[in-house]
Coordinates of N, CA and C and ligand atoms in Angstrom, one line a residue:
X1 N 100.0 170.2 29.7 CA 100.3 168.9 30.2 C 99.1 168.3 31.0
X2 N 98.6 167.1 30.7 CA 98.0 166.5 31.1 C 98.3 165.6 32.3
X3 N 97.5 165.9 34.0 CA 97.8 164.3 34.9 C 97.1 164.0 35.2
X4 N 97.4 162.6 35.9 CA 96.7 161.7 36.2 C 96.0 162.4 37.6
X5 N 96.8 162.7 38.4 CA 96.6 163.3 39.7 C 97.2 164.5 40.1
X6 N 96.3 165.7 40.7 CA 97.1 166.8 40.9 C 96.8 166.6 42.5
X7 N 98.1 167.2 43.4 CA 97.8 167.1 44.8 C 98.5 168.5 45.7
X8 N 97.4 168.7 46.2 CA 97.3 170.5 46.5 C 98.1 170.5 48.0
X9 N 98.3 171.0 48.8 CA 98.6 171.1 49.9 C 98.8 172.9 50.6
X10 N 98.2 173.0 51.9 CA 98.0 174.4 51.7 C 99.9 175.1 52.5
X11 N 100.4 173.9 52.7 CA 102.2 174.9 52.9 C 102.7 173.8 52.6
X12 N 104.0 174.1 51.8 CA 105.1 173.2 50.9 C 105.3 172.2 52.2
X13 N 105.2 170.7 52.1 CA 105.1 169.8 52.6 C 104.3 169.5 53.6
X14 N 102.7 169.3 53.0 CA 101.4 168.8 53.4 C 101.6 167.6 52.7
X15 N 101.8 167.3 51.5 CA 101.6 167.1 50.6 C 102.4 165.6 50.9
X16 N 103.9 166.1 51.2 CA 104.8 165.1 51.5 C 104.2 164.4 52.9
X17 N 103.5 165.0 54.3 CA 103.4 164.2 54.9 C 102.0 163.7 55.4
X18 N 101.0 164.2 54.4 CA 99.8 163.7 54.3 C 99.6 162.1 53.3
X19 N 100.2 162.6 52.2 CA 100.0 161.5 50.9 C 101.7 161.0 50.1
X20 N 102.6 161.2 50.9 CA 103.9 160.9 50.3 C 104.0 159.5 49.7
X21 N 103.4 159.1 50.5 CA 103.2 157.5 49.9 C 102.9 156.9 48.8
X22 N 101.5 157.4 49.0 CA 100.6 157.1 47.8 C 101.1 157.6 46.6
X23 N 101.2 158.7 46.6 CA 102.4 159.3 45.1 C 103.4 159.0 44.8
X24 N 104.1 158.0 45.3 CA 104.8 157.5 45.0 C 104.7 156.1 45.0
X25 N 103.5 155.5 45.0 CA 103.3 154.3 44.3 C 102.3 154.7 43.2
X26 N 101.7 155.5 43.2 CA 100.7 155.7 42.2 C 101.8 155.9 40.6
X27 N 103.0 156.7 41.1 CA 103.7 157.1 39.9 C 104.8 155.7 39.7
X28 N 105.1 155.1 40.7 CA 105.4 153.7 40.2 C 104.8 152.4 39.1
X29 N 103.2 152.7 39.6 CA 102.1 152.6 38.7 C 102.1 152.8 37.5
X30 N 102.7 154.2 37.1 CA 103.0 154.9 35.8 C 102.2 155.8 35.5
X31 N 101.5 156.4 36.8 CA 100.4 157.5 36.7 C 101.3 159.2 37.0
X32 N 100.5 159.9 36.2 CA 101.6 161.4 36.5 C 101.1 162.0 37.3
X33 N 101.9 162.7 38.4 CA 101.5 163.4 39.6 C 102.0 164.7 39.4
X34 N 101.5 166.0 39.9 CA 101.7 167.0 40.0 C 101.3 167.5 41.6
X35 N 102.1 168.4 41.5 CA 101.8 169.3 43.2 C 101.6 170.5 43.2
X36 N 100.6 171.6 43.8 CA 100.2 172.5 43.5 C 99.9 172.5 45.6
X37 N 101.2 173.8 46.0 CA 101.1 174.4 47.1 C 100.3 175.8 46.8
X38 N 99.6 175.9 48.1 CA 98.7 177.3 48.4 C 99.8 178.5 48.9
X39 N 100.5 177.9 49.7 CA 101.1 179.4 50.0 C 102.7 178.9 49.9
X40 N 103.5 179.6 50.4 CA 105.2 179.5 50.5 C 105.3 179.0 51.9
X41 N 104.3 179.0 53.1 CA 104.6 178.5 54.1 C 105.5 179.5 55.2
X42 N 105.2 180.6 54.7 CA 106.0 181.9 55.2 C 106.0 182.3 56.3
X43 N 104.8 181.6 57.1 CA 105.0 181.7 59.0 C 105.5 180.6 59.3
X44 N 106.1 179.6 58.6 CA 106.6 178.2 59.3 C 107.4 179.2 60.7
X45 N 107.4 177.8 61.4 CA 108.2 178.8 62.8 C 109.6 178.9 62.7
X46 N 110.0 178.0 62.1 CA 111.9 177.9 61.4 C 111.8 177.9 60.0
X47 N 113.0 178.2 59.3 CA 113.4 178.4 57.9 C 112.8 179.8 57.7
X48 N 112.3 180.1 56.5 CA 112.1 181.3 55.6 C 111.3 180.3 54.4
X49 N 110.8 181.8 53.9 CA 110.0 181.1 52.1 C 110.8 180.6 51.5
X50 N 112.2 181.2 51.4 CA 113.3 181.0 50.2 C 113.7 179.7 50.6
X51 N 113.6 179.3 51.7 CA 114.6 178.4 52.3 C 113.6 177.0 52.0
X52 N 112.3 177.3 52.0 CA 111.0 176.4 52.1 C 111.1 176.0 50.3
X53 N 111.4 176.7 49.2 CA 111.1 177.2 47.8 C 112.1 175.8 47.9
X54 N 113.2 175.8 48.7 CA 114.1 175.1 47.6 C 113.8 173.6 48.3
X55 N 113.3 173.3 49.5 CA 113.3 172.2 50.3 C 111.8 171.7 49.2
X56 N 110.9 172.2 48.7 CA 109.8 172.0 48.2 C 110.6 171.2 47.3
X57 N 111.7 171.9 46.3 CA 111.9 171.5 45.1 C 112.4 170.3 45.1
X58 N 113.7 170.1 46.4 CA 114.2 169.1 46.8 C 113.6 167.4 46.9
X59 N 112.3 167.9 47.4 CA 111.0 167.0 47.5 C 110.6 167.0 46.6
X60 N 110.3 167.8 46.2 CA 109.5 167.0 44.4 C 110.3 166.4 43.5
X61 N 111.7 166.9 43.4 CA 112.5 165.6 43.3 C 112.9 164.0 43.4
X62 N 112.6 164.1 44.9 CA 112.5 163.0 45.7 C 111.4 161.8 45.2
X63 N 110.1 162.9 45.1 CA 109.1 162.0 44.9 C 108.6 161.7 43.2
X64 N 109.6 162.3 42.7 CA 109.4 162.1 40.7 C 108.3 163.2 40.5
X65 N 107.2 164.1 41.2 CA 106.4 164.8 40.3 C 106.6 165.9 39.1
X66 N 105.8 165.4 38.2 CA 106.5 165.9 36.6 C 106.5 167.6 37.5
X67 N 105.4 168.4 38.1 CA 105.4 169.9 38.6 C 105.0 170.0 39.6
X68 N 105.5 171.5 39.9 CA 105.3 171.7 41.5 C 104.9 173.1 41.2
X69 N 104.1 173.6 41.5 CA 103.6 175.0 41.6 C 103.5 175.4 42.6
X70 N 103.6 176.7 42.9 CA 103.0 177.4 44.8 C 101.9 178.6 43.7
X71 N 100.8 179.0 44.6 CA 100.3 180.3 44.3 C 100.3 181.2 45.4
X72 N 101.0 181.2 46.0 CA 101.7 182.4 46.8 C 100.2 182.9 47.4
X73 N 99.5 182.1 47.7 CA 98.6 182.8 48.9 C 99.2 183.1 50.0
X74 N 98.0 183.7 51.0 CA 98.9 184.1 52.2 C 98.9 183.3 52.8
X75 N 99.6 182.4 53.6 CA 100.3 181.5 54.7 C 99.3 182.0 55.8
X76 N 98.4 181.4 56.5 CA 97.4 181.9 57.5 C 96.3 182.5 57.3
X77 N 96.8 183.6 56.2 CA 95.4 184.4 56.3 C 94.9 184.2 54.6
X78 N 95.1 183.5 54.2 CA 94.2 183.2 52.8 C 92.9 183.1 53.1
X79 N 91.8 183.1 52.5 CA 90.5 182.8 52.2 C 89.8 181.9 51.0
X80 N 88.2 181.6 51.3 CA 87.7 180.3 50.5 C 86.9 181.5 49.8
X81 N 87.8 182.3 48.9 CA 86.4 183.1 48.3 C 86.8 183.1 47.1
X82 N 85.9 184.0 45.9 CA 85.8 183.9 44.5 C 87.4 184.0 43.8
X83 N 88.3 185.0 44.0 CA 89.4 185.1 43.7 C 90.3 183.9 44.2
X84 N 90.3 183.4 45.2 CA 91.3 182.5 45.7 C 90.6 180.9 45.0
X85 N 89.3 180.9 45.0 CA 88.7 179.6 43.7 C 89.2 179.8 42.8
X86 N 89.1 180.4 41.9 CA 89.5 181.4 40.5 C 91.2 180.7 40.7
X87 N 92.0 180.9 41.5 CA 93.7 180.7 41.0 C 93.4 178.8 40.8
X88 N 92.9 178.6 42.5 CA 92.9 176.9 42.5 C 91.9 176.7 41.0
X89 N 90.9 177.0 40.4 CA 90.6 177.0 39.4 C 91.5 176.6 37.9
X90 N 92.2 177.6 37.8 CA 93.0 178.0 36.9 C 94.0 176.7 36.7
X91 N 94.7 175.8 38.0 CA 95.8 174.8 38.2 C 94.7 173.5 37.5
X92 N 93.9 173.6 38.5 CA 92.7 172.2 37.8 C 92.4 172.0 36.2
X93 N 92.4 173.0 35.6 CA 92.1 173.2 34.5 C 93.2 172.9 33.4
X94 N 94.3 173.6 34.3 CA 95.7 173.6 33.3 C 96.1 172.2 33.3
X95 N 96.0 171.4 34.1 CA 96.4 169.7 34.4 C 95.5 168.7 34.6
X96 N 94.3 169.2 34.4 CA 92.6 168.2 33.9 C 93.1 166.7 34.4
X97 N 93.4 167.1 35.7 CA 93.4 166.0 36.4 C 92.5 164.5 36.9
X98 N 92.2 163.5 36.9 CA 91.2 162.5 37.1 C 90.7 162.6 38.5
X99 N 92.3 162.5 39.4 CA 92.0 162.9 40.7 C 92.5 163.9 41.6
X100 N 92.2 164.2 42.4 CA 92.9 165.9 43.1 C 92.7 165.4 44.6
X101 N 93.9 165.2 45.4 CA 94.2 165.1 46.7 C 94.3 166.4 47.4
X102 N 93.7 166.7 48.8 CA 94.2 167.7 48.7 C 94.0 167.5 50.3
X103 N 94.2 168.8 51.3 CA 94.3 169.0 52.8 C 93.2 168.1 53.7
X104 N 93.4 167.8 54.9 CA 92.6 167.2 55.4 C 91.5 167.6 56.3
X105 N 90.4 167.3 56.0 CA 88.6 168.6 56.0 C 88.9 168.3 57.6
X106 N 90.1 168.7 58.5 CA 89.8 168.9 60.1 C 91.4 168.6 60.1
X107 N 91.7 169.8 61.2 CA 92.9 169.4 61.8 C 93.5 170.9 62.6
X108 N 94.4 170.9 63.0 CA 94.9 171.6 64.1 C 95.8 173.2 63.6
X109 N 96.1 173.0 61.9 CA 96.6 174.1 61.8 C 95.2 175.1 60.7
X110 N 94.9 175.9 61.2 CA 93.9 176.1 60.8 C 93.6 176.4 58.8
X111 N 94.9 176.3 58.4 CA 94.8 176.7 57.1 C 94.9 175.2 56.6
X112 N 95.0 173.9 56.8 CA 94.6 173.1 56.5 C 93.1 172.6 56.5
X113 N 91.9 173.0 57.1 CA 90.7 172.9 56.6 C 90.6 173.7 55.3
X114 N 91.3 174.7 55.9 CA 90.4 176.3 55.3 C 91.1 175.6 53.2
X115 N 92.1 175.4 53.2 CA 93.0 174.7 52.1 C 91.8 173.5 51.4
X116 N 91.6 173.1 52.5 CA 90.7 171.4 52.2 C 89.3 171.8 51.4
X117 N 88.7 172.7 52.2 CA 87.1 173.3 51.5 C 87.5 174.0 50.5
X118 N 88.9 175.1 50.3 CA 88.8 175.7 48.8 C 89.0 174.9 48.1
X119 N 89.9 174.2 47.6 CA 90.1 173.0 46.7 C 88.9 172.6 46.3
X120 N 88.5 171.7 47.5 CA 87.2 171.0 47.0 C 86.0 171.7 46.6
X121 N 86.0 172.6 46.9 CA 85.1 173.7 45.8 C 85.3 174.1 44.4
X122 N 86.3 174.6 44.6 CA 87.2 174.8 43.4 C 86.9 173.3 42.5
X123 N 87.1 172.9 42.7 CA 86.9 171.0 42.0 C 85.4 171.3 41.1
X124 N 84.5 171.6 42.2 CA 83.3 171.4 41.9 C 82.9 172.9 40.6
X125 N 83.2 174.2 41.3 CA 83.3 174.9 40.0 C 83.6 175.2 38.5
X126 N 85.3 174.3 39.0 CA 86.0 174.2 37.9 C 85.2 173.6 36.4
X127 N 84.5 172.4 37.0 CA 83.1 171.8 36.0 C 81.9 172.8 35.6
X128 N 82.2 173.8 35.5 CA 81.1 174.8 35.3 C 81.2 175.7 34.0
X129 N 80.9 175.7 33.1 CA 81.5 176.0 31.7 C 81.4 177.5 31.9
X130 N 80.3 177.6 32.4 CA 80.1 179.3 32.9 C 80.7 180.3 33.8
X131 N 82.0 179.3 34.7 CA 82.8 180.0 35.3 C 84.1 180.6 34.2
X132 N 84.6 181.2 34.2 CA 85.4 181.8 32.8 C 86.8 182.1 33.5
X133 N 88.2 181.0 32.8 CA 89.2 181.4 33.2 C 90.3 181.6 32.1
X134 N 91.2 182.2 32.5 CA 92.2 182.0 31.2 C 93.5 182.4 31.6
X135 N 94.4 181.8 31.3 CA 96.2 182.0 31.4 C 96.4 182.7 29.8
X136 N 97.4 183.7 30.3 CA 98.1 184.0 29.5 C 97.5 184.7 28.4
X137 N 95.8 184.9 28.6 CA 95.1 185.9 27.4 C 94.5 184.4 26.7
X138 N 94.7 183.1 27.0 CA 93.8 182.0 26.5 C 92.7 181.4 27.5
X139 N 91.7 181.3 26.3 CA 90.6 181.1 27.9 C 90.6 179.4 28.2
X140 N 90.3 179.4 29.3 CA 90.4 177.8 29.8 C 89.2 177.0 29.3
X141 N 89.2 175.4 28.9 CA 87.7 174.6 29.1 C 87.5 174.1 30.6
X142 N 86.4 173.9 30.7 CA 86.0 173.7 32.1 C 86.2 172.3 32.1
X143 N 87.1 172.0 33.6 CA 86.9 170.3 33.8 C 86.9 170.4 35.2
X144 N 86.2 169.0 35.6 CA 85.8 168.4 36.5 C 86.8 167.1 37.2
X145 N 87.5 167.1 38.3 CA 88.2 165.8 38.7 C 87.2 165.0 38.5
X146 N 87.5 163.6 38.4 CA 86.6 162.7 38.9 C 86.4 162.2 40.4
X147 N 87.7 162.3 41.3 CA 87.4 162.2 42.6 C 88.3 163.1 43.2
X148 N 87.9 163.8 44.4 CA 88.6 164.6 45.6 C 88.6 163.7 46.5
X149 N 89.8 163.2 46.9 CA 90.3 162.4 48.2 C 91.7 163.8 49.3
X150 N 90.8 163.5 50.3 CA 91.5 164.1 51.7 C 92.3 163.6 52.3
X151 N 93.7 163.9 52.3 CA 95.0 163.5 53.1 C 94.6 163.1 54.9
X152 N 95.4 163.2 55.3 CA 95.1 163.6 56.7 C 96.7 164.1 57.5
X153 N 96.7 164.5 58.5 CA 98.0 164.8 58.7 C 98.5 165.1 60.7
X154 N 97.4 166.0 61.4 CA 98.0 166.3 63.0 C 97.2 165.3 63.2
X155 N 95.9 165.5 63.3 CA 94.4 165.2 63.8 C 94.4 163.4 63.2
X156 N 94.0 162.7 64.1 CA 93.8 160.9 64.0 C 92.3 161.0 63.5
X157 N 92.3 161.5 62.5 CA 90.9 161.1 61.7 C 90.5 159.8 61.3
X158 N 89.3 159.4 61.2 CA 88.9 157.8 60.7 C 88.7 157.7 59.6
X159 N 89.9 157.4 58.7 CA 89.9 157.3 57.0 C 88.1 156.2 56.5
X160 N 88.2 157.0 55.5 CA 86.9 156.0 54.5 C 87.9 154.9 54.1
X161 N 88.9 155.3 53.3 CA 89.9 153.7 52.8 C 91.0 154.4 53.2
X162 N 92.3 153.4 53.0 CA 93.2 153.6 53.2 C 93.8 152.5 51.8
X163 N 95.2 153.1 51.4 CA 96.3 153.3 50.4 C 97.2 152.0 50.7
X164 N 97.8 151.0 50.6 CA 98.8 150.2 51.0 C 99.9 151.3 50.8
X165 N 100.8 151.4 51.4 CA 102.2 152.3 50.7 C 103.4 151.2 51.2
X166 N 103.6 150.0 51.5 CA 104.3 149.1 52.1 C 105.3 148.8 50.8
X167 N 106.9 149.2 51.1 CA 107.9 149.6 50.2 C 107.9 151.2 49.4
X168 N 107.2 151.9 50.3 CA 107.3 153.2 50.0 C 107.7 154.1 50.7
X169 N 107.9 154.0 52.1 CA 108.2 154.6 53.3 C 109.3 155.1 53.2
X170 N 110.4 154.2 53.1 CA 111.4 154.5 53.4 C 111.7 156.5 52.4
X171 N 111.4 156.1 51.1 CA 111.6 157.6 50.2 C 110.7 158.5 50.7
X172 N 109.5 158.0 51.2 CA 108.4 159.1 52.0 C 108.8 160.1 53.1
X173 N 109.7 159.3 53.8 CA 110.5 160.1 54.8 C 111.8 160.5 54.3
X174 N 112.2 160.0 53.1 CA 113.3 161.2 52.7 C 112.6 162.3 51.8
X175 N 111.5 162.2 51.4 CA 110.9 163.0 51.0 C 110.4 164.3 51.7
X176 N 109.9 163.7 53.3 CA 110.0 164.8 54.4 C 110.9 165.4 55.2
X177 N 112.1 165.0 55.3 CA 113.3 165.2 55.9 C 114.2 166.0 54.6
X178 N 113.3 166.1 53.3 CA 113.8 167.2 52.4 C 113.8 168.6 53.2
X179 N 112.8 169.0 54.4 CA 112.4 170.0 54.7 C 113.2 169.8 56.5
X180 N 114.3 169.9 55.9 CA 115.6 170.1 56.9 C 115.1 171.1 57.7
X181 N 114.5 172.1 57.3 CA 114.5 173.3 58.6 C 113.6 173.2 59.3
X182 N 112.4 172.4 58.7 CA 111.0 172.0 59.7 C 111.2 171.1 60.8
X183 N 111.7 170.4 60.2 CA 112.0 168.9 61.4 C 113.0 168.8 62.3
X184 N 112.3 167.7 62.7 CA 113.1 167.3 63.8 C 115.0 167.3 63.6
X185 N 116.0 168.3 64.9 CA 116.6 168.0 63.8 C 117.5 168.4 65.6
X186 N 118.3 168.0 66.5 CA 118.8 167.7 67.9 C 119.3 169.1 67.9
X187 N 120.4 169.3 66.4 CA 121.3 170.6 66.8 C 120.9 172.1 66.5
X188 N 119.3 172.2 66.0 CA 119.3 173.5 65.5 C 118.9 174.5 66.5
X189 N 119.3 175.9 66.3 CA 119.1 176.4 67.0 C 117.8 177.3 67.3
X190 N 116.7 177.2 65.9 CA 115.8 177.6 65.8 C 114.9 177.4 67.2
X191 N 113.7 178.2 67.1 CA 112.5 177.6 68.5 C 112.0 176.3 67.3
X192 N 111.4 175.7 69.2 CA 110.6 174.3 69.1 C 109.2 174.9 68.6
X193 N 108.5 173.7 67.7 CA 107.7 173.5 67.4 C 106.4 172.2 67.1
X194 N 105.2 172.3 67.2 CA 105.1 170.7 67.4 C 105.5 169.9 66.8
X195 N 106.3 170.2 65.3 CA 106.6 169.4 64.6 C 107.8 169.4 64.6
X196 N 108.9 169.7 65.3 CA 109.7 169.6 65.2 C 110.4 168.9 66.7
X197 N 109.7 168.0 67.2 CA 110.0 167.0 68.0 C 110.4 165.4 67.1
X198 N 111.1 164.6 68.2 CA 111.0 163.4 67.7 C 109.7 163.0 67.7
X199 N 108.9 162.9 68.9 CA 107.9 162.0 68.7 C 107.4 162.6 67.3
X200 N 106.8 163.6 66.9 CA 106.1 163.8 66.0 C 106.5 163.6 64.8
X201 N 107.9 163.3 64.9 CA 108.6 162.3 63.3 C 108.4 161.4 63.4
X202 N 108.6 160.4 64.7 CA 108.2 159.2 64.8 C 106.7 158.6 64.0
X203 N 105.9 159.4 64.8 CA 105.2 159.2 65.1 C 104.3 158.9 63.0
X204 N 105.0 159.8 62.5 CA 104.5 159.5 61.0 C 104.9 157.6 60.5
X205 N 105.6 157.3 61.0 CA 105.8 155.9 60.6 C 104.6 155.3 61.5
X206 N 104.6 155.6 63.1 CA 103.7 154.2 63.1 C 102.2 154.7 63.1
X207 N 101.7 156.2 62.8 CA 100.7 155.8 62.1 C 100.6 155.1 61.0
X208 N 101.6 155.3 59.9 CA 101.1 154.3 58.6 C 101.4 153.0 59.3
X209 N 102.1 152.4 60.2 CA 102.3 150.9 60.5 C 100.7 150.8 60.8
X210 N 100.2 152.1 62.0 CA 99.1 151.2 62.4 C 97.8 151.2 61.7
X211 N 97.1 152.1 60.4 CA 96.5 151.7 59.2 C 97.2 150.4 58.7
X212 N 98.5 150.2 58.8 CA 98.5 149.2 57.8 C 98.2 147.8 58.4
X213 N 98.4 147.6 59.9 CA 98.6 146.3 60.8 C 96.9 145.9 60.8
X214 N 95.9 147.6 60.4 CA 94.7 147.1 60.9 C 93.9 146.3 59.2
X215 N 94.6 146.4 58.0 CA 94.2 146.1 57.0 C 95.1 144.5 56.4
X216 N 96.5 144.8 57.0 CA 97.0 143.2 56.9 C 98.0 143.7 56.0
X217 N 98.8 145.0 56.2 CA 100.0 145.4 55.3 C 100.7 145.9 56.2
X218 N 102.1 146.4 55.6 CA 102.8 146.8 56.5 C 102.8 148.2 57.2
X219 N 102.9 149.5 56.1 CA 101.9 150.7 55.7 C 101.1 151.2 55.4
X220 N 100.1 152.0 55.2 CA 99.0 152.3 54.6 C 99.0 153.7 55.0
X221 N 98.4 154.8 53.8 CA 98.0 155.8 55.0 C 96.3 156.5 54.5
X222 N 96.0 157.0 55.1 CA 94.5 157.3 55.2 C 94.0 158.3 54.6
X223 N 93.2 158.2 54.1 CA 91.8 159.5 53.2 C 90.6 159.4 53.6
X224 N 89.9 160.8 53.5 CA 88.6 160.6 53.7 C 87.9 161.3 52.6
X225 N 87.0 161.3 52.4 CA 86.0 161.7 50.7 C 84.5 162.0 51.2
X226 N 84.3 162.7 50.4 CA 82.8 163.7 50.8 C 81.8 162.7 50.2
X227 N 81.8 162.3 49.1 CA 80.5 161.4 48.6 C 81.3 159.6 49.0
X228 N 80.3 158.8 48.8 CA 80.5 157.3 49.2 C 81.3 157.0 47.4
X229 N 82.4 156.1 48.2 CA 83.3 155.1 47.0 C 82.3 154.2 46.4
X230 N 82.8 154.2 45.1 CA 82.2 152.4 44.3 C 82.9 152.1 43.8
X231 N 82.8 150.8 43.9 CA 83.8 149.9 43.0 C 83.0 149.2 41.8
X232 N 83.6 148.6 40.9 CA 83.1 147.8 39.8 C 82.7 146.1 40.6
X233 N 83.1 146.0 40.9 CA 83.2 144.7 41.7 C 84.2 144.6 42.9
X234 N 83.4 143.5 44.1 CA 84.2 143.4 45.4 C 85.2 143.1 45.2
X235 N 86.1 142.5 44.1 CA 87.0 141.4 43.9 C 87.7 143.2 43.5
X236 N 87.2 144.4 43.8 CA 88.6 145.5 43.2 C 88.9 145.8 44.7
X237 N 88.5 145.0 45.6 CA 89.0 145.6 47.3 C 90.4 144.6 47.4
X238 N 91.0 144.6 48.4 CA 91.9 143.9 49.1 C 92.1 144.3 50.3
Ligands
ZN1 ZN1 100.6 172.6 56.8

């Protein structure tokens, strides 16, 4: 199966609260999106993997993606090396994606860089006819995204563009609040964590309000990209 866009995230709902938006206007659009998690998310501070497996699935429900994959790296202690390229490899290839969203290149939980540089490597190898992969005893052809764009998610980074997602929100946050045992939530008895405050739920809406108040929408949310954007002409901005 062929998509439009594959979007990585390095624990089952990055994905949802980095670019929930945008995937879900892009597939309104009529473009196909896929999701490809790095690990199970197995140190989250509340829930379990099993518990995370099904809240993932729940969300990709939510947000229409035709697949959701995990490659069961390790949660914290994964690595950017030839074998852990090689799996992210292997997803690129199988869904010859145009574009690949993935972790945001700076932020506070450390397997979100470390997620952000393999991917985007991975991207870049994947176009190498001389790297050699194969599912199933068939060998893969080598393809190349056309663009890697970076989510963002703790850290208030300064997006290159930003996304309109204004009439998207509302499913974005049921998309995140699929992950009942992460969030914010008054009665659980689990430990706190930084993400499991109100502010820090709040706080996902009025960043996209405030991308979007600074562009002249209601929402928006932000990316950053390693090489400089082009457009065909100025009249493709708004
Ligand atoms: Zn994460």
């Amino acid at each position: 199966m062929k998509l439009d866009i594959l979007a990585f995230g390095a624990h089952p709902d990055d994905v949802e609260l980095g670019c929930a938006g945008t995937i879900l206007k892009e597939i309104s659009l009529g473009k196909t999106v896929g999701i490809v998690d790095l690990t199970r998310g197995e140190l989250g501070t509340r829930g379990s993997a099993e518990i995370r497996d099904q809240e993932a699935n729940a969300a990709a429900k939510i947000l229409g993606v035709l697949v959701r994959e995990n490659l069961e790296m390790r949660d914290g202690f994964f690595v950017n090396d030839e074998n852990h390229q090689l799996e992210v490899i292997k997803m690129i290839r199988k869904y010859r994606p145009e574009i690949v969203l993935c972790n945001a290149i700076d932020d506070r939980h450390i397997d979100h860089a470390k997620g952000s540089k393999l991917v985007s490597d991975a991207c870049f190898l994947s176009g190498l006819r001389k790297v050699e992969t194969s599912v199933d005893g068939e060998s893969q052809e080598a393809w190349r995204p056309k663009l890697v764009y970076h989510y963002m998610q703790w850290k208030n980074l300064v997006p290159d563009f930003v996304v309109d997602i204004t009439g998207f929100t509302d499913k974005k946050i049921e998309s995140i609040i699929a992950y009942r045992s992460q969030f914010y939530d008054a009665n659980s008895k689990e430990p706190e964590s930084p993400i499991t405050s109100r502010n820090f739920f709040e706080s996902l809406n009025y960043r996209s309000q405030d991308f979007g108040r600074l562009v002249g929408v209601d929402h928006a949310e932000g990316f950053t990209v390693e090489r400089y954007l082009a457009v065909n002409s100025l009249g493709d901005l708004i």
